[in-house]
PDB file of C-alpha atoms in Angstrom:
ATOM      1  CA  UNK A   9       0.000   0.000   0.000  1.00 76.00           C
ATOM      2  CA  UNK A  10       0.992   4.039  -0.454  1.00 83.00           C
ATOM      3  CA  UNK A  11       2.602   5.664   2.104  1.00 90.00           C
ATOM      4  CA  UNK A  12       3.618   9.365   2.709  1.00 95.00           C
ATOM      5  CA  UNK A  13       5.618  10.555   5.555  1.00 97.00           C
ATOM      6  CA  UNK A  14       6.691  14.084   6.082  1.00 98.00           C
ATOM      7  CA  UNK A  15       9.368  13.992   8.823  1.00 97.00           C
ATOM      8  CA  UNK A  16       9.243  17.441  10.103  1.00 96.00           C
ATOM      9  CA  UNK A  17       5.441  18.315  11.992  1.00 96.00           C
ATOM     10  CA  UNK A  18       6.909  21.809  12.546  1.00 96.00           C
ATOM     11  CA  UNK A  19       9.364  24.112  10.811  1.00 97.00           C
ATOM     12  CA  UNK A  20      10.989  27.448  11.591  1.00 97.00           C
ATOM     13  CA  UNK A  21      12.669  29.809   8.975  1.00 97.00           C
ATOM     14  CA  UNK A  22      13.216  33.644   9.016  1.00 97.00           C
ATOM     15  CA  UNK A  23      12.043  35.563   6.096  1.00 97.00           C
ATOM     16  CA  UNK A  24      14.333  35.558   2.895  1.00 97.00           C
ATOM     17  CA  UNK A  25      15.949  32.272   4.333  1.00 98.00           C
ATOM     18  CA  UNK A  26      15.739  29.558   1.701  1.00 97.00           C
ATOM     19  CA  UNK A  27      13.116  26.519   2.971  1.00 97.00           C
ATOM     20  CA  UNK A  28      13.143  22.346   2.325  1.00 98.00           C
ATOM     21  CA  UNK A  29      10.647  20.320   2.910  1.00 98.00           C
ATOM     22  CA  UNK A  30      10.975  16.867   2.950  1.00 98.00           C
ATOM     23  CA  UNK A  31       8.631  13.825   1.589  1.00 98.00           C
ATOM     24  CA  UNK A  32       9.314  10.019   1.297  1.00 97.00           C
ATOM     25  CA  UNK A  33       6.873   8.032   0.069  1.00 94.00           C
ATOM     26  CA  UNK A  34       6.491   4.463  -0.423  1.00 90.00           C
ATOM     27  CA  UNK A  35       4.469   2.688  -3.589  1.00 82.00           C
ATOM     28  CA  UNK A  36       5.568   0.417  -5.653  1.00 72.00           C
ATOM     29  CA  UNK A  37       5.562   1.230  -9.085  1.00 76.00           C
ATOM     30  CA  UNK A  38       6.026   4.966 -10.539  1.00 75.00           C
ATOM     31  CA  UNK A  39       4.158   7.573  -8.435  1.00 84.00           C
ATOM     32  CA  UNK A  40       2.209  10.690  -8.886  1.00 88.00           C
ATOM     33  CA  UNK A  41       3.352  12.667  -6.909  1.00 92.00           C
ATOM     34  CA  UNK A  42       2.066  16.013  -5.727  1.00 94.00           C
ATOM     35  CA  UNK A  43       2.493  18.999  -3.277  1.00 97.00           C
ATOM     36  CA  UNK A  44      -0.186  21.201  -1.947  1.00 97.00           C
ATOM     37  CA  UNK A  45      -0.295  23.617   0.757  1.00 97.00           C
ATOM     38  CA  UNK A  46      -3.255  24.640   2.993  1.00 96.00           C
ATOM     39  CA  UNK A  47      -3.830  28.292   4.940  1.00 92.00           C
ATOM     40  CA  UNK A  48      -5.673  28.312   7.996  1.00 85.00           C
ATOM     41  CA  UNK A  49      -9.547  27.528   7.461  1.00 78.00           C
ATOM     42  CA  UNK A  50      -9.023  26.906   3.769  1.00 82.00           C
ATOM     43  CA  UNK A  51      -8.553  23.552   1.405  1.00 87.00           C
ATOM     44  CA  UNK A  52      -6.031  22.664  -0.568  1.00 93.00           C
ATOM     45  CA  UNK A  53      -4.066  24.454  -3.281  1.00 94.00           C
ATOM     46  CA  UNK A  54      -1.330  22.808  -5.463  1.00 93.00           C
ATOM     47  CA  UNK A  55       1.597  23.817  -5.388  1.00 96.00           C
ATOM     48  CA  UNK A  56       3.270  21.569  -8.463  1.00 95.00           C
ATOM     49  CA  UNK A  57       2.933  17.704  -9.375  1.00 92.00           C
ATOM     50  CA  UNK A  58       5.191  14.962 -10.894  1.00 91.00           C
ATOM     51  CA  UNK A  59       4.324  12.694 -13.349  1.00 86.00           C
ATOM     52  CA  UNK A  60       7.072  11.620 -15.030  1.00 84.00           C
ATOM     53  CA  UNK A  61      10.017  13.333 -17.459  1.00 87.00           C
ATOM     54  CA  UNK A  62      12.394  15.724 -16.039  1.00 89.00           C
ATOM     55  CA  UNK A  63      12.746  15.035 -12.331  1.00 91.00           C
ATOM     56  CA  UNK A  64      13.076  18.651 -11.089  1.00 96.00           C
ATOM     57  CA  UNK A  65       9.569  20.154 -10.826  1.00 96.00           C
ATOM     58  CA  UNK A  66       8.724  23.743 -11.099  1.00 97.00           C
ATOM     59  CA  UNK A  67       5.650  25.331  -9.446  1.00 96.00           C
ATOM     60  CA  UNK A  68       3.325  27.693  -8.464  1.00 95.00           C
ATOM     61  CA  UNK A  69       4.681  30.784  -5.951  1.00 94.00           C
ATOM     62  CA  UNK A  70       8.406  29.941  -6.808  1.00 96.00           C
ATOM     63  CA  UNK A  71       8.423  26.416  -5.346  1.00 98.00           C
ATOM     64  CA  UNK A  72      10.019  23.713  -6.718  1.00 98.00           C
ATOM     65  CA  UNK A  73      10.200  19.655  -5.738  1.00 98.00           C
ATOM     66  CA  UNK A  74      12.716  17.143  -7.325  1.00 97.00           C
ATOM     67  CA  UNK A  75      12.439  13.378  -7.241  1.00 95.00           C
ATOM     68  CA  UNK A  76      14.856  11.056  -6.296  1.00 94.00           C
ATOM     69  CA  UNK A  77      14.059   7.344  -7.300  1.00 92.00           C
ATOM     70  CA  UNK A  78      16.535   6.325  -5.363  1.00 92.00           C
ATOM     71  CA  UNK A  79      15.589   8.134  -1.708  1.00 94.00           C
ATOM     72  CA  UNK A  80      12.033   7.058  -2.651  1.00 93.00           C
ATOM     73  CA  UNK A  81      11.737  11.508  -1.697  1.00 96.00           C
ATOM     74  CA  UNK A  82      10.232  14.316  -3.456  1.00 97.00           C
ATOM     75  CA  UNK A  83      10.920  17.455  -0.949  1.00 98.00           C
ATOM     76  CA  UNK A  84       9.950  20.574  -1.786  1.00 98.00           C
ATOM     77  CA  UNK A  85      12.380  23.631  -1.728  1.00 98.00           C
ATOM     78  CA  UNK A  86      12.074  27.453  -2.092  1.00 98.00           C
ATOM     79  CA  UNK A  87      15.357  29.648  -2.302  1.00 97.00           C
ATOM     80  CA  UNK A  88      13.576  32.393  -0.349  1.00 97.00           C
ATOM     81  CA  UNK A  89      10.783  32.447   2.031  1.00 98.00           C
ATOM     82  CA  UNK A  90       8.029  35.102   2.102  1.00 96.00           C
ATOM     83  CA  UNK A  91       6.056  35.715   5.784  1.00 96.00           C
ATOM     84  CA  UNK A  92       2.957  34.816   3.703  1.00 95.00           C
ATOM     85  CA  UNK A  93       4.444  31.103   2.987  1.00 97.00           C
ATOM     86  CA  UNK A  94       3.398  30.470   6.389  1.00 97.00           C
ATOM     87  CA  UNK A  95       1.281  27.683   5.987  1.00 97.00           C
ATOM     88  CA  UNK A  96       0.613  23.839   6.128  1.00 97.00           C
ATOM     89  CA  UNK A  97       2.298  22.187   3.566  1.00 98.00           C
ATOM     90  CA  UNK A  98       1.014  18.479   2.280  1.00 98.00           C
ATOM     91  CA  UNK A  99       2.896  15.661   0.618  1.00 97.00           C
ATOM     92  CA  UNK A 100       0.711  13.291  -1.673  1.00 94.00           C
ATOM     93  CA  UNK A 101       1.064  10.280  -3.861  1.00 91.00           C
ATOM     94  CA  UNK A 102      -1.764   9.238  -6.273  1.00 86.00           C
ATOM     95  CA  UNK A 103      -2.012   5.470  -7.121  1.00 70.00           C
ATOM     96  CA  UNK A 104      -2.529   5.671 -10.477  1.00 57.00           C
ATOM     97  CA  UNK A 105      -5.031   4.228 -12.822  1.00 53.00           C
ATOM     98  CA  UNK A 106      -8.891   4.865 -12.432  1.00 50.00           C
ATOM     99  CA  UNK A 107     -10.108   5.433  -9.094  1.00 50.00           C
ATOM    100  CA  UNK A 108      -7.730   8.057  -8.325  1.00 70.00           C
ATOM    101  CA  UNK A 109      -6.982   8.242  -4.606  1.00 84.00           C
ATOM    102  CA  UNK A 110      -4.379  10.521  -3.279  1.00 91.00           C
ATOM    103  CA  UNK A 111      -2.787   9.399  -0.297  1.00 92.00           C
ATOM    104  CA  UNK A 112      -1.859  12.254   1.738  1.00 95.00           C
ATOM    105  CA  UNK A 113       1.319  13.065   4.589  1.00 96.00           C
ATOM    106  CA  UNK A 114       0.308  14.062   7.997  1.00 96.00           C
ATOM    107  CA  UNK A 115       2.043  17.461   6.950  1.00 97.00           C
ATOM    108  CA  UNK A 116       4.251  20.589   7.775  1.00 98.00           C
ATOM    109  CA  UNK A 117       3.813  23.484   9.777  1.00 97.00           C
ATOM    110  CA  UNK A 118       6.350  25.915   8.050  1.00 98.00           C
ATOM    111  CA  UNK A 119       6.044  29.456  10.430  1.00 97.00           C
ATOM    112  CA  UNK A 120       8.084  32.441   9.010  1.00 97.00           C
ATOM    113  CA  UNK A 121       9.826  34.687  11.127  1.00 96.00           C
ATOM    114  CA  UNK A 122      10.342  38.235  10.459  1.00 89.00           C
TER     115      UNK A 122
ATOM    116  CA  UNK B  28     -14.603  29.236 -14.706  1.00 55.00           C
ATOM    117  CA  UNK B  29     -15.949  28.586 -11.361  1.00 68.00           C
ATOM    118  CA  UNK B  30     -14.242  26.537  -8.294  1.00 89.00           C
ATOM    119  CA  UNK B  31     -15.389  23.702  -6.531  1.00 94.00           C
ATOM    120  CA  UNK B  32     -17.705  25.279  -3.897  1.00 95.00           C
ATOM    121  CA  UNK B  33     -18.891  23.012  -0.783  1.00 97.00           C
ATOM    122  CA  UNK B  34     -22.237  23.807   1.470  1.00 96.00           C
ATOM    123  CA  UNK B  35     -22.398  24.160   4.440  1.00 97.00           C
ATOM    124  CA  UNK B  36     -18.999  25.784   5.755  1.00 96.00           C
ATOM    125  CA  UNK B  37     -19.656  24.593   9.123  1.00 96.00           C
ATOM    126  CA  UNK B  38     -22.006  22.291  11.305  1.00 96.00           C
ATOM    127  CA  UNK B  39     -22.643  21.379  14.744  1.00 98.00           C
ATOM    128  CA  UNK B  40     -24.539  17.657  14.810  1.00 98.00           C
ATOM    129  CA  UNK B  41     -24.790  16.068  18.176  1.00 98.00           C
ATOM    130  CA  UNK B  42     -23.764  11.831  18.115  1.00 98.00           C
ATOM    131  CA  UNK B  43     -26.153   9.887  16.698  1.00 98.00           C
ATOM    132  CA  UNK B  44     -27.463  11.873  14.278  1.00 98.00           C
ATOM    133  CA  UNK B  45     -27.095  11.889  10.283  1.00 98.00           C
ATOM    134  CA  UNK B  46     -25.499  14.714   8.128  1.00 98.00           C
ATOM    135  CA  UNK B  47     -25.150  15.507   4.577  1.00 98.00           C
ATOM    136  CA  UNK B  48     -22.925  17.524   2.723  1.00 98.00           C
ATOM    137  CA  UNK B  49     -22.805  19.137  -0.691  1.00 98.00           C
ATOM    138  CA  UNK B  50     -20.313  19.900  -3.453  1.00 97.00           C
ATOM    139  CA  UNK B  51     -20.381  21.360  -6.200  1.00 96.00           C
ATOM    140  CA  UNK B  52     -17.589  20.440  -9.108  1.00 92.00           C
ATOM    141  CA  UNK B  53     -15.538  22.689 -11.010  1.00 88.00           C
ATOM    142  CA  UNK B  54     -16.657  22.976 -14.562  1.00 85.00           C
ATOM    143  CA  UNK B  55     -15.927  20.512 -16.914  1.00 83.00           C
ATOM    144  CA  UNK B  56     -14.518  17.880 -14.392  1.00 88.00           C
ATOM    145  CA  UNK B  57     -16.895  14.628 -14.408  1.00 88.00           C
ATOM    146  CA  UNK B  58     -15.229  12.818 -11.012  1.00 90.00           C
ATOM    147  CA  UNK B  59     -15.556  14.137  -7.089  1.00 93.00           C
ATOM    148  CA  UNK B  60     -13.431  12.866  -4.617  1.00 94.00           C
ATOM    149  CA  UNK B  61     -14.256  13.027  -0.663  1.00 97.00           C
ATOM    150  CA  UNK B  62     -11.682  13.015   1.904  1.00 97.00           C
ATOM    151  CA  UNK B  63     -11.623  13.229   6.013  1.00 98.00           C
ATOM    152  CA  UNK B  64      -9.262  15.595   7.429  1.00 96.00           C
ATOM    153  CA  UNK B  65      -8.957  15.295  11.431  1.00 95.00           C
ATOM    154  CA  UNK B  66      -7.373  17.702  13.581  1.00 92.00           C
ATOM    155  CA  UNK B  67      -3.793  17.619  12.629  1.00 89.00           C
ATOM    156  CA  UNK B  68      -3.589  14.988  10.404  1.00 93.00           C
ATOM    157  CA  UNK B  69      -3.625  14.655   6.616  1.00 95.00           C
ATOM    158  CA  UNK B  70      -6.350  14.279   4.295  1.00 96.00           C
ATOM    159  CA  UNK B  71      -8.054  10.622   4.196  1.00 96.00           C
ATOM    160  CA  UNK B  72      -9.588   9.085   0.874  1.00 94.00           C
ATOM    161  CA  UNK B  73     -13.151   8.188   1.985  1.00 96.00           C
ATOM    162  CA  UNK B  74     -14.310   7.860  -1.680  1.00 93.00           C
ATOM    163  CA  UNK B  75     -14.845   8.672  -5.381  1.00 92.00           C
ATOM    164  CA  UNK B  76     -17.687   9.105  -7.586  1.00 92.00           C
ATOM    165  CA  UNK B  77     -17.303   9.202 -11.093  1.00 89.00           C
ATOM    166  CA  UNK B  78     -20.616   9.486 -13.596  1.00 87.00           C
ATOM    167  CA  UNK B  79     -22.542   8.868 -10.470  1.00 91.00           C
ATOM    168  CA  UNK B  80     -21.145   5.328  -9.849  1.00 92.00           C
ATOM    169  CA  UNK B  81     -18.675   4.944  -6.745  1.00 90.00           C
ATOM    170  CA  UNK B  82     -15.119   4.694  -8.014  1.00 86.00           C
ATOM    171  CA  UNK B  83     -13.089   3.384  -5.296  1.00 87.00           C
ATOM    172  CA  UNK B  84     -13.322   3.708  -1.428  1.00 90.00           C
ATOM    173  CA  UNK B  85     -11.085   4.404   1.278  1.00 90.00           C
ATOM    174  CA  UNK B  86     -10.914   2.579   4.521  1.00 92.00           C
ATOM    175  CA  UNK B  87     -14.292   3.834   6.409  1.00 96.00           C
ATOM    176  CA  UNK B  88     -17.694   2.218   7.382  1.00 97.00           C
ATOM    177  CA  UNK B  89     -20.840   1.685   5.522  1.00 97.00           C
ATOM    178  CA  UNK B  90     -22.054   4.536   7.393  1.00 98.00           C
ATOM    179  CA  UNK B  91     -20.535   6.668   5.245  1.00 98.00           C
ATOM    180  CA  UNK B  92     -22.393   6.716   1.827  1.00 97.00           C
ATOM    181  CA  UNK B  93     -22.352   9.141  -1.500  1.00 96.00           C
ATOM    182  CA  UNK B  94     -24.216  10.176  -4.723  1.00 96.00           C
ATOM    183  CA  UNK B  95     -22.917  11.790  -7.643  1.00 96.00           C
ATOM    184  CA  UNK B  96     -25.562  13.923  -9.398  1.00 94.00           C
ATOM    185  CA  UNK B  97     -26.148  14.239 -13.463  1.00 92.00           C
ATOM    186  CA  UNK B  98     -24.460  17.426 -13.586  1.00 90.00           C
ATOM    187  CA  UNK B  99     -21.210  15.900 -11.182  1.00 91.00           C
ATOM    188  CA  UNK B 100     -22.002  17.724  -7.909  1.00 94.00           C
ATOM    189  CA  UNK B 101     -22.089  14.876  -4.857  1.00 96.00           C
ATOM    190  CA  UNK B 102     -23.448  14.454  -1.336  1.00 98.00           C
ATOM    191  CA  UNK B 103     -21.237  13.003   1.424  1.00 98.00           C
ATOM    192  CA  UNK B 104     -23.892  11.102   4.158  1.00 98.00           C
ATOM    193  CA  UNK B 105     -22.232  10.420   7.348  1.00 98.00           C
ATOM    194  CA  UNK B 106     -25.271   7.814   9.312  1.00 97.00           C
ATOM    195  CA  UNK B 107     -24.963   7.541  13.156  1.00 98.00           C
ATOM    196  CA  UNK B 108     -22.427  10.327  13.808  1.00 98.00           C
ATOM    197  CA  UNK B 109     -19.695   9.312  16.224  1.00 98.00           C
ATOM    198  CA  UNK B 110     -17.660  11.893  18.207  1.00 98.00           C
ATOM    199  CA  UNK B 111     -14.454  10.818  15.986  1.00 97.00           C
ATOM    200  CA  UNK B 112     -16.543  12.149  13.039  1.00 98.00           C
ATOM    201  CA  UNK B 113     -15.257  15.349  14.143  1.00 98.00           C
ATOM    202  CA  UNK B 114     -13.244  16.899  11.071  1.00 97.00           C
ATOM    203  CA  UNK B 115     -12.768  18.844   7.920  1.00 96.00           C
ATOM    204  CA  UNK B 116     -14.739  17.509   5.010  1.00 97.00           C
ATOM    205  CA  UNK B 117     -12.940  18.104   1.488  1.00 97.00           C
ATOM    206  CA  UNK B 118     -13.830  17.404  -1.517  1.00 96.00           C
ATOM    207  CA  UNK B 119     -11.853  17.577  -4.552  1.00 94.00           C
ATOM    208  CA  UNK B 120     -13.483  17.518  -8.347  1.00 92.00           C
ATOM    209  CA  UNK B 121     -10.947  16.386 -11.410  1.00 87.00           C
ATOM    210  CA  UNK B 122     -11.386  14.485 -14.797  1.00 78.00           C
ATOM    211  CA  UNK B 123     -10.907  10.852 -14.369  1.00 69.00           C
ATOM    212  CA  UNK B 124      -7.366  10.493 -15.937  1.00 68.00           C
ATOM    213  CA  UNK B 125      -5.075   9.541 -12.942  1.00 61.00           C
ATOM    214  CA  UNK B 126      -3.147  12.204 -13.861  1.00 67.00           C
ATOM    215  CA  UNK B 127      -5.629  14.691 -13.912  1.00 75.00           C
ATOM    216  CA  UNK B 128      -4.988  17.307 -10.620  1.00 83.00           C
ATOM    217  CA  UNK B 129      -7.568  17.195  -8.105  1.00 89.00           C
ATOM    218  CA  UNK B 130      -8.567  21.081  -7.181  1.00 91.00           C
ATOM    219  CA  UNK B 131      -9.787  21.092  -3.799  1.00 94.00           C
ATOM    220  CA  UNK B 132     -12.652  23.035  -2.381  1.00 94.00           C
ATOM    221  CA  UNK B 133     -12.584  25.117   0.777  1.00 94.00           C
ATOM    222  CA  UNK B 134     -14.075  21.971   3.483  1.00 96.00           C
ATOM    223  CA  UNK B 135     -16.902  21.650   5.597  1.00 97.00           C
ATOM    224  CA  UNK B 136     -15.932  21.433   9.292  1.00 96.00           C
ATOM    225  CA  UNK B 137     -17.970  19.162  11.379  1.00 98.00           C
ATOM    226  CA  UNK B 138     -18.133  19.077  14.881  1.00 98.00           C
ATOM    227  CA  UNK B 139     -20.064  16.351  16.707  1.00 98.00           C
ATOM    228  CA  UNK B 140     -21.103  16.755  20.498  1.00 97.00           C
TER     229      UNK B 140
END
């Protein structure tokens, strides 16, 4: 069965620092794999996805993920972090084929300091 | 184009009793997805509806049920609410390709006393 983990529950960064988040997953063929971040009291906006192809991903709000086959990871990095990035950020792999269920992290807490 | 829009945004239901709750799909997607999101945890697959058939279900009871409507929107029934029913309702419309994003709507929190 999928599996997500996102090590960190919390993370701390000052503003203009750059950010990683990281993601292992576990599935057994190739994933879909997907970010998406959540503000307080809201759902869930992507942030960028992999399919396949080139294994550095580029996204939405200057983020970017790359995939590593071989760390089974997908973390998501961004070279310099803006006090409105503060946010819960979600790790997801999809299982492919019909019936498209994504199987989600438990998340991060990233909080920005000024 | 409009978003996927979900009714109501919040709901108080005491244990026992049954809830339902709506979404509407973003235009031009045929599939709606329903997840579970507890306090602090990620989102949970409950199920999927595509052309107003269930398309795969996550790991909850009977007593959760669905419908997919002609025109895509869904209901979410939760029967016999317990306490742990407690949580952010999403759901998420998207064509049926696997590799088709899911957009998200903005949740239904639940609270059950």
């Amino acid at each position: 069965a999928q599996s997500v983990t996102q090590p960190d529950i919390h993370i701390t960064v000052s503003e203009g620092a750059s950010l990683e988040l990281r993601c292992n997953y576990s599935y057994g063929a190739t994933p879909y794999l997907f970010w998406y971040v959540q503000s307080p009291g809201q759902g869930l906006q992507l942030l960028l996805k992999y399919f396949s192809g080139d294994t550095l991903v580029q996204g939405i709000k200057g983020f970017e993920a790359e995939f590593k086959r071989s760390q089974s990871s997908f973390n998501l990095r961004k070279p310099s972090v803006h006090w409105s990035d503060a946010a819960e950020y979600f790790c997801a792999v999809g299982a492919g084929g019909y019936g498209n269920k994504l199987v989600f992290g438990a998340g991060t807490i990233l909080r920005v300091k000024s | 184009e409009t978003g996927v829009t979900q009714s109501p945004t919040h709901l108080i239901k005491t244990r026992g009793q049954q809830v339902t709750l709506r979404c509407s799909s973003q235009s031009g997607h045929n599939t709606v997805s329903w997840y579970q999101q507890a306090l602090g945890q990620g989102p949970q697959f409950i199920f999927q509806y595509y052309r107003e058939e269930e398309n795969g279900r996550g790991n909850f009871p009977p007593r959760f049920s669905g419908l997919q409507f002609p025109n895509y929107s869904s209901e979410l029934n939760v029967n016999a609410l317990e306490l742990d029913d407690s949580a952010l309702y999403l759901c998420a419309s998207s064509g049926r390709d696997s590799k088709e994003t899911q957009y998200f709507g903005p949740g239904t929190r639940l609270l059950v006393l």
